[in-house]
Coordinates of N, CA and C in Angstrom, one line a residue:
M1 N -6.1 -1.8 -15.8 CA -6.0 -1.0 -14.5 C -6.5 -1.0 -13.7
K2 N -6.3 -1.0 -12.2 CA -6.6 -1.1 -11.0 C -6.3 -0.2 -10.2
N3 N -7.2 1.1 -9.6 CA -6.8 1.9 -8.3 C -6.8 1.6 -7.1
I4 N -5.7 1.3 -6.6 CA -5.3 0.9 -5.4 C -4.8 1.9 -3.8
K5 N -5.8 1.5 -3.1 CA -5.2 3.0 -2.3 C -4.4 2.3 -1.5
I6 N -3.1 3.4 -1.1 CA -1.7 2.8 -0.4 C -1.6 3.2 1.0
I7 N -1.2 3.1 1.9 CA -0.8 3.9 3.1 C 0.9 4.2 3.4
V8 N 1.0 5.3 3.2 CA 2.7 5.4 3.5 C 2.8 6.4 5.0
E9 N 3.8 5.6 5.2 CA 4.1 6.2 7.2 C 5.2 6.8 7.1
K10 N 5.6 8.0 7.8 CA 7.1 8.5 7.6 C 7.4 7.7 9.4
H11 N 8.6 7.1 9.3 CA 9.4 7.0 10.8 C 10.4 7.3 10.3
P12 N 11.1 7.4 11.6 CA 12.5 7.9 12.0 C 13.4 7.8 11.3
D13 N 13.1 6.5 10.5 CA 14.7 5.7 9.8 C 14.4 6.0 8.0
G14 N 13.2 6.3 7.6 CA 12.5 6.3 6.0 C 10.7 6.2 5.9
Y15 N 10.9 6.1 5.0 CA 9.0 5.5 4.6 C 8.7 4.3 4.4
V16 N 7.3 3.8 5.0 CA 7.6 2.5 4.7 C 5.5 2.6 3.7
A17 N 5.2 1.7 3.2 CA 4.3 2.0 2.8 C 3.5 0.4 2.2
Y18 N 2.0 0.5 2.3 CA 0.9 -0.7 1.9 C 0.1 -0.5 1.6
P19 N -0.6 -0.9 0.2 CA -1.7 -1.2 -0.1 C -3.0 -1.8 0.9
L20 N -4.0 -1.4 0.6 CA -5.5 -1.8 1.1 C -5.8 -2.7 0.1
G21 N -6.7 -3.9 0.6 CA -7.3 -3.8 -0.4 C -6.6 -5.3 -1.3
V22 N -5.3 -5.9 -0.9 CA -4.6 -6.5 -1.0 C -4.5 -7.9 -0.4
K23 N -4.5 -9.0 -0.9 CA -4.3 -10.1 0.5 C -3.3 -10.4 0.6
G24 N -2.8 -10.6 1.6 CA -1.6 -11.4 1.7 C -0.7 -10.5 2.4
V25 N 0.5 -9.9 2.5 CA 1.5 -8.7 3.3 C 2.2 -8.5 1.9
V26 N 2.1 -7.0 1.7 CA 2.6 -6.7 0.6 C 3.8 -5.1 0.9
V27 N 4.4 -5.1 1.4 CA 5.0 -4.3 1.7 C 6.0 -3.1 0.8
G28 N 6.4 -1.8 0.7 CA 7.5 -1.5 0.2 C 8.0 -0.4 1.5
E29 N 9.4 -0.1 0.7 CA 9.9 0.9 2.0 C 11.0 1.9 1.0
G30 N 11.2 2.9 1.5 CA 12.4 3.6 0.9 C 13.1 4.8 2.4
D31 N 13.9 5.3 1.4 CA 14.2 6.7 2.3 C 13.4 7.9 2.1
T32 N 12.5 7.8 1.2 CA 11.8 9.0 0.3 C 10.6 8.5 0.3
Y33 N 9.3 9.4 0.5 CA 7.8 9.0 -0.3 C 7.9 8.7 -1.2
E34 N 8.6 9.3 -2.1 CA 8.2 8.6 -3.7 C 8.9 7.2 -4.1
A35 N 10.3 6.9 -3.3 CA 10.8 5.5 -3.2 C 9.9 4.6 -2.7
A36 N 9.5 5.2 -1.7 CA 8.6 3.8 -0.3 C 7.4 3.6 -1.8
L37 N 6.6 5.1 -2.6 CA 5.4 4.3 -3.2 C 5.8 3.3 -4.0
A38 N 6.9 4.0 -4.7 CA 7.9 3.2 -6.2 C 7.6 1.8 -6.2
D39 N 8.4 1.3 -4.8 CA 8.7 0.1 -3.7 C 7.5 -0.7 -4.1
V40 N 6.5 0.2 -3.1 CA 5.2 -0.7 -3.0 C 4.9 -1.1 -4.2
K41 N 4.6 0.2 -5.2 CA 4.0 -0.9 -6.7 C 4.3 -1.8 -7.3
S42 N 5.9 -1.8 -7.6 CA 6.7 -2.8 -7.8 C 6.4 -3.9 -7.2
A43 N 6.1 -4.2 -5.4 CA 5.8 -5.3 -5.1 C 4.6 -5.5 -5.9
I44 N 3.6 -4.5 -5.3 CA 1.9 -5.4 -5.9 C 2.2 -5.9 -7.3
K45 N 2.9 -5.6 -8.2 CA 2.7 -5.9 -9.7 C 3.6 -7.3 -9.4
F46 N 4.7 -7.3 -8.7 CA 5.2 -8.7 -8.3 C 3.7 -9.9 -8.3
D47 N 3.3 -9.3 -7.2 CA 2.3 -10.0 -6.1 C 1.6 -10.6 -7.6
I48 N 0.6 -9.8 -8.2 CA -0.1 -10.1 -9.2 C 0.5 -11.0 -10.0
E49 N 1.9 -10.4 -10.0 CA 2.2 -11.8 -11.5 C 2.7 -12.9 -10.9
T50 N 3.0 -13.0 -9.7 CA 3.4 -14.8 -9.2 C 2.1 -15.2 -8.8
F51 N 0.8 -14.8 -8.2 CA -0.5 -15.3 -7.5 C -1.5 -14.8 -8.5
G52 N -1.2 -14.1 -9.3 CA -2.7 -13.8 -10.1 C -3.6 -13.0 -9.8
E53 N -4.6 -12.5 -10.3 CA -5.5 -11.2 -9.8 C -6.3 -11.3 -8.8
D54 N -5.9 -13.3 -8.5 CA -7.2 -13.4 -7.3 C -6.4 -12.6 -5.9
V55 N -5.0 -11.6 -6.2 CA -4.7 -11.2 -4.7 C -5.3 -9.9 -4.1
L56 N -5.9 -9.9 -5.6 CA -7.2 -8.3 -5.1 C -8.4 -8.5 -4.5
E57 N -8.9 -7.6 -4.0 CA -10.1 -7.9 -3.4 C -10.9 -7.5 -4.5
P58 N -12.2 -8.2 -4.7 CA -13.1 -7.5 -5.6 C -13.2 -6.0 -5.7
E59 N -13.7 -5.7 -4.3 CA -14.1 -5.0 -4.2 C -13.6 -4.2 -3.0
S60 N -12.8 -3.0 -2.8 CA -11.6 -2.9 -1.5 C -13.5 -2.4 -0.6
P61 N -12.8 -3.3 0.8 CA -14.0 -2.2 2.0 C -13.7 -0.9 2.0
V62 N -12.8 -0.1 2.1 CA -12.5 0.7 2.2 C -12.6 1.5 1.2
L63 N -13.3 2.7 1.6 CA -13.5 3.6 0.9 C -12.9 4.5 0.6
E64 N -12.2 5.5 2.2 CA -11.4 6.5 2.2 C -10.3 6.1 3.7
A65 N -9.0 6.8 3.9 CA -8.4 6.6 4.9 C -8.2 7.5 5.7
F66 N -8.2 7.6 6.8 CA -7.8 8.9 7.1 C -6.6 8.7 8.1
V67 N -6.1 10.2 8.8 CA -5.3 9.8 9.8 C -5.7 11.0 10.9
A68 N -6.0 10.8 12.2 CA -6.7 11.6 13.3 C -5.7 11.8 14.5
E69 N -5.2 12.4 15.3 CA -4.6 12.4 16.2 C -5.5 13.0 17.6
A70 N -5.7 12.3 18.6 CA -6.2 12.6 19.5 C -5.8 12.8 20.8
S71 N -5.8 13.9 21.2 CA -5.0 14.0 22.9 C -5.8 13.0 23.9
I72 N -4.8 11.9 25.0 CA -5.7 11.2 25.5 C -5.4 11.4 27.1

């Protein structure tokens, strides 16, 4: 089992989630935070089952992710 960082974004029409450190495009979506997170976890598992462990970067270059807001 490997820990993967996942970004979850809230949009006017629902949530979108995507992992960091996974090669290719893997996205989940849902009406709630929990639904989007469950959907992207399922998509990650499917991606690994389909393409193998090679889709996971050996060591994710992202240590932490932050959201910042700035007035310009």
